[in-house]
Amino acid sequence: MKAMVLAAGLGTRLRPLTNDRPKALVEVAGRTLLEITLTRLRNFGICEAIINVHHFGDMVENYLRTNNNFGLQIEISREDELLLDTGGGLKKAAHFFQGSADKEEPFILHNVDVISDIEFAEMLKLHNARKALATLAVQDRETSRYLLFDDSFELCGRRAGREGQVQLVRPSPHPQPLAFSGVHVISPRFLAMMTEQGAFSIIDSYLRVAAEGERILGFRADKYYWRDLGRPEHIAQVAKDIAGKRILLN
C-alpha cells in the first residue's frame, strides 16, 4: 500500500519556528512532524510514499537521506515555482499511484501538520465495505470550515463556520456539519477525475464528484486523539499531551 504526505506548505502560522526550516521538520517532543507521520504510516504497513515539498525542500530531501527514509521507499514531488495546494499537489503526484501493480488498491493521503491515533485500518475497512471513492476522517468539533454529510455519511456540501453560508451539492434535509482532520483514504480512480487545473483544494474536487453521484464518505473519528499542529502553541500542547500519555507515539 502507498501513501502521500502533504508537506509543501509554507508553514506561515508556525513562524518563527519555520523561519529557517520547513514545517515538516518542526519538532514536537524531540521528533519532527515528518518522522512522526512516516513512522505511523510505516507501522501500518505502508511501504512506499511520495512527499511534496516547496519551502526549504532541499532540507527535507537531505533529512530523509540522513535517516534512510525511515525504512520506506520515498519519492519527492517538488513544487518549486508554485504551491499547488492539496488537490494540485496530489494531481502532480498521480503517476506515483497509477504505477502500482494493483491499480485498485486505495492509498492514504496525510497532512504532515496533524498528529493523531486515528486507525487507518478502520478507515480502510469502511472505505472498502462502502465502495467509496474517498473516505475522510472527520470529527464533531469547532472549526472555521465544515464539511456537510447526509444521513449515510456521504459528503453533500460545506459550510464556513457555525453560521456561514451553506453550499449543498446534493440534497439532504438535515446535513450534519463535521470538521475534516487531514487524513484521507482514496481510490486511485479518483485521480483521473481531478479535472481542476493548477493550484486547487482537493475539497473542491470532492464536492464536484459528490454532486455527480460519487461516494465521498465521512469516517467518524471522534474517539481518537487528533491535533492540528499549525501554530507554535499547538506544538507545545501536543508535547504536553505526549508527556501525559494522552497519545502514544510509535
PDB file of C-alpha atoms in Angstrom:
ATOM      1  CA  MET A   1       0.000   0.000   0.000  1.00  0.00           C
ATOM      2  CA  LYS A   2       1.176   3.530  -0.793  1.00  0.00           C
ATOM      3  CA  ALA A   3       0.732   6.969   0.760  1.00  0.00           C
ATOM      4  CA  MET A   4       1.303  10.636   0.105  1.00  0.00           C
ATOM      5  CA  VAL A   5       2.349  13.133   2.750  1.00  0.00           C
ATOM      6  CA  LEU A   6       1.367  16.743   2.065  1.00  0.00           C
ATOM      7  CA  ALA A   7       4.362  18.740   3.296  1.00  0.00           C
ATOM      8  CA  ALA A   8       4.806  21.594   0.811  1.00  0.00           C
ATOM      9  CA  GLY A   9       3.088  24.401   2.732  1.00  0.00           C
ATOM     10  CA  LEU A  10       4.946  27.499   3.846  1.00  0.00           C
ATOM     11  CA  GLY A  11       4.043  26.976   7.485  1.00  0.00           C
ATOM     12  CA  THR A  12       3.375  30.681   7.987  1.00  0.00           C
ATOM     13  CA  ARG A  13       1.225  30.035  11.067  1.00  0.00           C
ATOM     14  CA  LEU A  14       4.176  28.249  12.674  1.00  0.00           C
ATOM     15  CA  ARG A  15       6.546  31.216  12.495  1.00  0.00           C
ATOM     16  CA  PRO A  16       9.099  31.793  13.953  1.00  0.00           C
ATOM     17  CA  LEU A  17       9.626  28.005  14.008  1.00  0.00           C
ATOM     18  CA  THR A  18       9.540  27.907  10.206  1.00  0.00           C
ATOM     19  CA  ASN A  19      11.835  30.876   9.624  1.00  0.00           C
ATOM     20  CA  ASP A  20      14.748  28.525   8.966  1.00  0.00           C
ATOM     21  CA  ARG A  21      13.104  25.167   8.218  1.00  0.00           C
ATOM     22  CA  PRO A  22      10.023  23.663   6.551  1.00  0.00           C
ATOM     23  CA  LYS A  23       7.068  22.799   8.760  1.00  0.00           C
ATOM     24  CA  ALA A  24       7.741  19.109   8.124  1.00  0.00           C
ATOM     25  CA  LEU A  25      10.961  19.446  10.130  1.00  0.00           C
ATOM     26  CA  VAL A  26       9.480  21.313  13.084  1.00  0.00           C
ATOM     27  CA  GLU A  27       9.916  19.166  16.180  1.00  0.00           C
ATOM     28  CA  VAL A  28       7.463  18.085  18.837  1.00  0.00           C
ATOM     29  CA  ALA A  29       8.765  16.116  21.821  1.00  0.00           C
ATOM     30  CA  GLY A  30      12.132  15.711  20.100  1.00  0.00           C
ATOM     31  CA  ARG A  31      10.787  14.300  16.819  1.00  0.00           C
ATOM     32  CA  THR A  32       9.960  16.029  13.569  1.00  0.00           C
ATOM     33  CA  LEU A  33       6.424  16.122  12.246  1.00  0.00           C
ATOM     34  CA  LEU A  34       7.632  14.253   9.176  1.00  0.00           C
ATOM     35  CA  GLU A  35       9.216  11.473  11.220  1.00  0.00           C
ATOM     36  CA  ILE A  36       6.056  11.038  13.288  1.00  0.00           C
ATOM     37  CA  THR A  37       3.869  10.832  10.171  1.00  0.00           C
ATOM     38  CA  LEU A  38       6.145   8.456   8.251  1.00  0.00           C
ATOM     39  CA  THR A  39       6.585   6.186  11.266  1.00  0.00           C
ATOM     40  CA  ARG A  40       2.812   5.919  11.698  1.00  0.00           C
ATOM     41  CA  LEU A  41       2.384   5.062   8.030  1.00  0.00           C
ATOM     42  CA  ARG A  42       5.232   2.531   8.052  1.00  0.00           C
ATOM     43  CA  ASN A  43       3.905   0.795  11.149  1.00  0.00           C
ATOM     44  CA  PHE A  44       0.527   0.454   9.458  1.00  0.00           C
ATOM     45  CA  GLY A  45       2.167  -1.334   6.558  1.00  0.00           C
ATOM     46  CA  ILE A  46       2.895   1.418   4.058  1.00  0.00           C
ATOM     47  CA  CYS A  47       5.992   0.564   2.032  1.00  0.00           C
ATOM     48  CA  GLU A  48       6.148   3.450  -0.430  1.00  0.00           C
ATOM     49  CA  ALA A  49       5.348   7.130  -0.021  1.00  0.00           C
ATOM     50  CA  ILE A  50       5.598  10.324  -2.011  1.00  0.00           C
ATOM     51  CA  ILE A  51       6.133  13.667  -0.268  1.00  0.00           C
ATOM     52  CA  ASN A  52       5.546  17.043  -1.870  1.00  0.00           C
ATOM     53  CA  VAL A  53       7.975  19.826  -0.956  1.00  0.00           C
ATOM     54  CA  HIS A  54       8.374  23.538  -1.626  1.00  0.00           C
ATOM     55  CA  HIS A  55       9.562  25.660   1.314  1.00  0.00           C
ATOM     56  CA  PHE A  56      13.151  24.544   2.167  1.00  0.00           C
ATOM     57  CA  GLY A  57      12.582  21.463   0.023  1.00  0.00           C
ATOM     58  CA  ASP A  58      16.283  20.572  -0.102  1.00  0.00           C
ATOM     59  CA  MET A  59      16.310  20.333   3.688  1.00  0.00           C
ATOM     60  CA  VAL A  60      13.559  17.719   3.577  1.00  0.00           C
ATOM     61  CA  GLU A  61      15.417  15.649   0.986  1.00  0.00           C
ATOM     62  CA  ASN A  62      18.686  15.805   2.943  1.00  0.00           C
ATOM     63  CA  TYR A  63      16.880  14.902   6.158  1.00  0.00           C
ATOM     64  CA  LEU A  64      15.311  11.849   4.554  1.00  0.00           C
ATOM     65  CA  ARG A  65      18.640  10.668   3.128  1.00  0.00           C
ATOM     66  CA  THR A  66      20.326  11.085   6.504  1.00  0.00           C
ATOM     67  CA  ASN A  67      17.621   8.955   8.145  1.00  0.00           C
ATOM     68  CA  ASN A  68      17.438   6.290   5.407  1.00  0.00           C
ATOM     69  CA  ASN A  69      13.895   7.395   4.543  1.00  0.00           C
ATOM     70  CA  PHE A  70      12.716   5.927   7.848  1.00  0.00           C
ATOM     71  CA  GLY A  71      12.580   2.495   6.266  1.00  0.00           C
ATOM     72  CA  LEU A  72      10.336   3.479   3.345  1.00  0.00           C
ATOM     73  CA  GLN A  73      10.788   3.844  -0.375  1.00  0.00           C
ATOM     74  CA  ILE A  74      10.232   7.561  -0.867  1.00  0.00           C
ATOM     75  CA  GLU A  75       9.793   9.759  -3.901  1.00  0.00           C
ATOM     76  CA  ILE A  76       9.835  13.559  -3.766  1.00  0.00           C
ATOM     77  CA  SER A  77       7.378  15.727  -5.690  1.00  0.00           C
ATOM     78  CA  ARG A  78       8.877  19.193  -5.939  1.00  0.00           C
ATOM     79  CA  GLU A  79       6.646  22.246  -6.266  1.00  0.00           C
ATOM     80  CA  ASP A  80       9.464  24.704  -6.861  1.00  0.00           C
ATOM     81  CA  GLU A  81       7.658  27.507  -8.667  1.00  0.00           C
ATOM     82  CA  LEU A  82       4.087  27.295  -7.438  1.00  0.00           C
ATOM     83  CA  LEU A  83       2.442  25.804  -4.390  1.00  0.00           C
ATOM     84  CA  LEU A  84      -0.288  23.569  -5.777  1.00  0.00           C
ATOM     85  CA  ASP A  85      -2.474  23.203  -2.662  1.00  0.00           C
ATOM     86  CA  THR A  86      -3.877  19.819  -1.630  1.00  0.00           C
ATOM     87  CA  GLY A  87      -5.618  18.953  -4.890  1.00  0.00           C
ATOM     88  CA  GLY A  88      -2.962  20.247  -7.250  1.00  0.00           C
ATOM     89  CA  GLY A  89      -0.259  18.574  -5.182  1.00  0.00           C
ATOM     90  CA  LEU A  90      -1.949  15.180  -5.393  1.00  0.00           C
ATOM     91  CA  LYS A  91      -2.658  15.614  -9.108  1.00  0.00           C
ATOM     92  CA  LYS A  92       1.024  16.314  -9.792  1.00  0.00           C
ATOM     93  CA  ALA A  93       1.923  13.112  -7.914  1.00  0.00           C
ATOM     94  CA  ALA A  94      -0.739  10.959  -9.624  1.00  0.00           C
ATOM     95  CA  HIS A  95       1.851   8.955 -11.572  1.00  0.00           C
ATOM     96  CA  PHE A  96       3.135   7.517  -8.297  1.00  0.00           C
ATOM     97  CA  PHE A  97      -0.140   5.702  -7.644  1.00  0.00           C
ATOM     98  CA  GLN A  98      -1.063   4.852 -11.208  1.00  0.00           C
ATOM     99  CA  GLY A  99       2.119   2.795 -11.488  1.00  0.00           C
ATOM    100  CA  SER A 100       1.043   0.343  -8.778  1.00  0.00           C
ATOM    101  CA  ALA A 101       0.712  -3.350  -9.628  1.00  0.00           C
ATOM    102  CA  ASP A 102      -2.742  -3.297  -8.054  1.00  0.00           C
ATOM    103  CA  LYS A 103      -4.336  -0.280  -9.672  1.00  0.00           C
ATOM    104  CA  GLU A 104      -7.438  -0.617  -7.496  1.00  0.00           C
ATOM    105  CA  GLU A 105      -5.654  -0.569  -4.134  1.00  0.00           C
ATOM    106  CA  PRO A 106      -6.558   2.569  -2.133  1.00  0.00           C
ATOM    107  CA  PHE A 107      -3.848   4.872  -0.804  1.00  0.00           C
ATOM    108  CA  ILE A 108      -3.567   7.197   2.175  1.00  0.00           C
ATOM    109  CA  LEU A 109      -3.213  10.968   1.863  1.00  0.00           C
ATOM    110  CA  HIS A 110      -1.997  12.593   5.105  1.00  0.00           C
ATOM    111  CA  ASN A 111      -1.233  16.177   6.106  1.00  0.00           C
ATOM    112  CA  VAL A 112       2.179  16.467   7.741  1.00  0.00           C
ATOM    113  CA  ASP A 113       0.942  19.060  10.240  1.00  0.00           C
ATOM    114  CA  VAL A 114      -1.587  16.907  12.070  1.00  0.00           C
ATOM    115  CA  ILE A 115      -0.974  14.277  14.709  1.00  0.00           C
ATOM    116  CA  SER A 116      -3.488  11.625  15.659  1.00  0.00           C
ATOM    117  CA  ASP A 117      -4.010   7.986  16.547  1.00  0.00           C
ATOM    118  CA  ILE A 118      -6.826   7.577  14.028  1.00  0.00           C
ATOM    119  CA  GLU A 119      -6.826   3.942  12.968  1.00  0.00           C
ATOM    120  CA  PHE A 120      -6.022   3.666   9.283  1.00  0.00           C
ATOM    121  CA  ALA A 121      -7.231   0.055   9.293  1.00  0.00           C
ATOM    122  CA  GLU A 122     -10.732   1.100  10.362  1.00  0.00           C
ATOM    123  CA  MET A 123     -10.846   3.812   7.707  1.00  0.00           C
ATOM    124  CA  LEU A 124      -9.750   1.329   5.055  1.00  0.00           C
ATOM    125  CA  LYS A 125     -12.310  -1.224   6.227  1.00  0.00           C
ATOM    126  CA  LEU A 126     -15.157   1.296   5.894  1.00  0.00           C
ATOM    127  CA  HIS A 127     -13.822   2.568   2.580  1.00  0.00           C
ATOM    128  CA  ASN A 128     -13.773  -0.908   1.054  1.00  0.00           C
ATOM    129  CA  ALA A 129     -17.076  -2.033   2.580  1.00  0.00           C
ATOM    130  CA  ARG A 130     -18.931   1.006   1.218  1.00  0.00           C
ATOM    131  CA  LYS A 131     -17.015   1.025  -2.093  1.00  0.00           C
ATOM    132  CA  ALA A 132     -16.191   4.678  -1.608  1.00  0.00           C
ATOM    133  CA  LEU A 133     -14.227   6.901  -3.949  1.00  0.00           C
ATOM    134  CA  ALA A 134     -12.660   8.611  -0.927  1.00  0.00           C
ATOM    135  CA  THR A 135     -13.093   8.356   2.836  1.00  0.00           C
ATOM    136  CA  LEU A 136     -12.303  11.348   5.048  1.00  0.00           C
ATOM    137  CA  ALA A 137     -11.593  11.300   8.780  1.00  0.00           C
ATOM    138  CA  VAL A 138     -13.986  13.806  10.388  1.00  0.00           C
ATOM    139  CA  GLN A 139     -14.882  14.908  13.904  1.00  0.00           C
ATOM    140  CA  ASP A 140     -17.587  16.873  15.671  1.00  0.00           C
ATOM    141  CA  ARG A 141     -15.510  19.853  16.843  1.00  0.00           C
ATOM    142  CA  GLU A 142     -15.192  23.583  16.294  1.00  0.00           C
ATOM    143  CA  THR A 143     -13.602  24.668  13.028  1.00  0.00           C
ATOM    144  CA  SER A 144     -13.693  27.583  10.615  1.00  0.00           C
ATOM    145  CA  ARG A 145     -14.867  25.337   7.766  1.00  0.00           C
ATOM    146  CA  TYR A 146     -17.244  22.398   7.938  1.00  0.00           C
ATOM    147  CA  LEU A 147     -17.956  19.588   5.540  1.00  0.00           C
ATOM    148  CA  LEU A 148     -21.598  18.534   5.406  1.00  0.00           C
ATOM    149  CA  PHE A 149     -22.722  14.900   5.358  1.00  0.00           C
ATOM    150  CA  ASP A 150     -26.111  13.293   4.834  1.00  0.00           C
ATOM    151  CA  ASP A 151     -27.682  10.521   6.916  1.00  0.00           C
ATOM    152  CA  SER A 152     -25.488   7.931   5.179  1.00  0.00           C
ATOM    153  CA  PHE A 153     -22.358   9.965   5.990  1.00  0.00           C
ATOM    154  CA  GLU A 154     -21.849  10.812   2.342  1.00  0.00           C
ATOM    155  CA  LEU A 155     -20.467  14.244   1.507  1.00  0.00           C
ATOM    156  CA  CYS A 156     -23.209  16.603   0.393  1.00  0.00           C
ATOM    157  CA  GLY A 157     -21.787  20.105   0.904  1.00  0.00           C
ATOM    158  CA  ARG A 158     -19.776  22.512   3.022  1.00  0.00           C
ATOM    159  CA  ARG A 159     -20.248  25.493   5.279  1.00  0.00           C
ATOM    160  CA  ALA A 160     -17.985  28.245   6.571  1.00  0.00           C
ATOM    161  CA  GLY A 161     -18.208  28.392  10.378  1.00  0.00           C
ATOM    162  CA  ARG A 162     -21.230  27.692  12.569  1.00  0.00           C
ATOM    163  CA  GLU A 163     -23.396  30.334  10.946  1.00  0.00           C
ATOM    164  CA  GLY A 164     -21.805  30.519   7.497  1.00  0.00           C
ATOM    165  CA  GLN A 165     -23.479  30.079   4.152  1.00  0.00           C
ATOM    166  CA  VAL A 166     -24.361  26.508   3.252  1.00  0.00           C
ATOM    167  CA  GLN A 167     -23.292  25.098  -0.112  1.00  0.00           C
ATOM    168  CA  LEU A 168     -25.156  21.879  -0.889  1.00  0.00           C
ATOM    169  CA  VAL A 169     -24.061  19.817  -3.875  1.00  0.00           C
ATOM    170  CA  ARG A 170     -26.555  17.024  -3.183  1.00  0.00           C
ATOM    171  CA  PRO A 171     -29.959  17.255  -1.496  1.00  0.00           C
ATOM    172  CA  SER A 172     -30.050  16.462   2.223  1.00  0.00           C
ATOM    173  CA  PRO A 173     -32.804  17.597   4.613  1.00  0.00           C
ATOM    174  CA  HIS A 174     -30.569  17.649   7.687  1.00  0.00           C
ATOM    175  CA  PRO A 175     -26.906  17.851   6.687  1.00  0.00           C
ATOM    176  CA  GLN A 176     -24.501  17.235   9.555  1.00  0.00           C
ATOM    177  CA  PRO A 177     -21.514  19.599   9.851  1.00  0.00           C
ATOM    178  CA  LEU A 178     -18.233  17.886  10.709  1.00  0.00           C
ATOM    179  CA  ALA A 179     -14.612  19.018  10.787  1.00  0.00           C
ATOM    180  CA  PHE A 180     -12.142  17.400   8.420  1.00  0.00           C
ATOM    181  CA  SER A 181      -8.966  16.051  10.024  1.00  0.00           C
ATOM    182  CA  GLY A 182      -6.489  15.943   7.133  1.00  0.00           C
ATOM    183  CA  VAL A 183      -6.435  12.146   6.729  1.00  0.00           C
ATOM    184  CA  HIS A 184      -7.906  10.516   3.609  1.00  0.00           C
ATOM    185  CA  VAL A 185      -8.209   7.044   2.106  1.00  0.00           C
ATOM    186  CA  ILE A 186      -8.574   7.408  -1.671  1.00  0.00           C
ATOM    187  CA  SER A 187      -9.306   5.022  -4.518  1.00  0.00           C
ATOM    188  CA  PRO A 188      -6.903   5.508  -7.458  1.00  0.00           C
ATOM    189  CA  ARG A 189      -9.768   6.005  -9.936  1.00  0.00           C
ATOM    190  CA  PHE A 190     -10.316   9.400  -8.297  1.00  0.00           C
ATOM    191  CA  LEU A 191      -7.057  10.644  -9.824  1.00  0.00           C
ATOM    192  CA  ALA A 192      -8.438  10.650 -13.367  1.00  0.00           C
ATOM    193  CA  MET A 193     -11.498  12.574 -12.148  1.00  0.00           C
ATOM    194  CA  MET A 194      -9.474  15.570 -10.973  1.00  0.00           C
ATOM    195  CA  THR A 195     -10.215  17.919 -13.850  1.00  0.00           C
ATOM    196  CA  GLU A 196      -9.247  21.074 -11.958  1.00  0.00           C
ATOM    197  CA  GLN A 197      -6.027  22.737 -13.080  1.00  0.00           C
ATOM    198  CA  GLY A 198      -3.123  24.461 -11.317  1.00  0.00           C
ATOM    199  CA  ALA A 199      -3.399  25.119  -7.600  1.00  0.00           C
ATOM    200  CA  PHE A 200      -6.675  23.932  -6.082  1.00  0.00           C
ATOM    201  CA  SER A 201      -8.105  22.382  -2.944  1.00  0.00           C
ATOM    202  CA  ILE A 202      -8.903  18.685  -3.040  1.00  0.00           C
ATOM    203  CA  ILE A 203     -12.173  19.552  -1.283  1.00  0.00           C
ATOM    204  CA  ASP A 204     -13.317  21.302  -4.470  1.00  0.00           C
ATOM    205  CA  SER A 205     -12.800  18.054  -6.368  1.00  0.00           C
ATOM    206  CA  TYR A 206     -14.586  16.021  -3.703  1.00  0.00           C
ATOM    207  CA  LEU A 207     -17.605  18.304  -3.806  1.00  0.00           C
ATOM    208  CA  ARG A 208     -17.755  18.253  -7.588  1.00  0.00           C
ATOM    209  CA  VAL A 209     -17.639  14.460  -7.873  1.00  0.00           C
ATOM    210  CA  ALA A 210     -20.108  14.113  -4.983  1.00  0.00           C
ATOM    211  CA  ALA A 211     -22.500  16.281  -6.986  1.00  0.00           C
ATOM    212  CA  GLU A 212     -22.000  13.865  -9.867  1.00  0.00           C
ATOM    213  CA  GLY A 213     -23.068  10.929  -7.699  1.00  0.00           C
ATOM    214  CA  GLU A 214     -19.725   9.614  -6.452  1.00  0.00           C
ATOM    215  CA  ARG A 215     -19.485   8.372  -2.870  1.00  0.00           C
ATOM    216  CA  ILE A 216     -17.236  10.518  -0.650  1.00  0.00           C
ATOM    217  CA  LEU A 217     -17.612   9.139   2.872  1.00  0.00           C
ATOM    218  CA  GLY A 218     -17.052  10.576   6.294  1.00  0.00           C
ATOM    219  CA  PHE A 219     -15.288   8.348   8.835  1.00  0.00           C
ATOM    220  CA  ARG A 220     -16.267   9.396  12.358  1.00  0.00           C
ATOM    221  CA  ALA A 221     -13.022   9.848  14.279  1.00  0.00           C
ATOM    222  CA  ASP A 222     -14.407  11.468  17.431  1.00  0.00           C
ATOM    223  CA  LYS A 223     -12.990   8.807  19.756  1.00  0.00           C
ATOM    224  CA  TYR A 224      -9.447   9.283  18.525  1.00  0.00           C
ATOM    225  CA  TYR A 225      -6.809  11.780  19.568  1.00  0.00           C
ATOM    226  CA  TRP A 226      -6.264  14.484  16.944  1.00  0.00           C
ATOM    227  CA  ARG A 227      -4.471  17.821  16.953  1.00  0.00           C
ATOM    228  CA  ASP A 228      -3.644  20.361  14.290  1.00  0.00           C
ATOM    229  CA  LEU A 229      -0.003  21.450  14.570  1.00  0.00           C
ATOM    230  CA  GLY A 230      -0.385  24.702  12.690  1.00  0.00           C
ATOM    231  CA  ARG A 231       0.703  27.080  15.463  1.00  0.00           C
ATOM    232  CA  PRO A 232       3.569  27.145  17.993  1.00  0.00           C
ATOM    233  CA  GLU A 233       1.115  26.878  20.895  1.00  0.00           C
ATOM    234  CA  HIS A 234      -0.320  23.727  19.320  1.00  0.00           C
ATOM    235  CA  ILE A 235       3.162  22.193  19.244  1.00  0.00           C
ATOM    236  CA  ALA A 236       3.559  22.970  22.939  1.00  0.00           C
ATOM    237  CA  GLN A 237       0.170  21.443  23.767  1.00  0.00           C
ATOM    238  CA  VAL A 238       0.895  18.229  21.870  1.00  0.00           C
ATOM    239  CA  ALA A 239       4.242  17.928  23.651  1.00  0.00           C
ATOM    240  CA  LYS A 240       2.341  18.083  26.953  1.00  0.00           C
ATOM    241  CA  ASP A 241      -0.150  15.506  25.696  1.00  0.00           C
ATOM    242  CA  ILE A 242       2.665  13.161  24.728  1.00  0.00           C
ATOM    243  CA  ALA A 243       4.330  13.608  28.119  1.00  0.00           C
ATOM    244  CA  GLY A 244       0.991  12.946  29.806  1.00  0.00           C
ATOM    245  CA  LYS A 245       0.447   9.877  27.572  1.00  0.00           C
ATOM    246  CA  ARG A 246      -2.763  11.214  26.072  1.00  0.00           C
ATOM    247  CA  ILE A 247      -1.299   9.936  22.846  1.00  0.00           C
ATOM    248  CA  LEU A 248       1.315   7.211  22.465  1.00  0.00           C
ATOM    249  CA  LEU A 249       3.715   7.603  19.582  1.00  0.00           C
ATOM    250  CA  ASN A 250       5.188   4.566  17.846  1.00  0.00           C
TER     251      ASN A 250
END
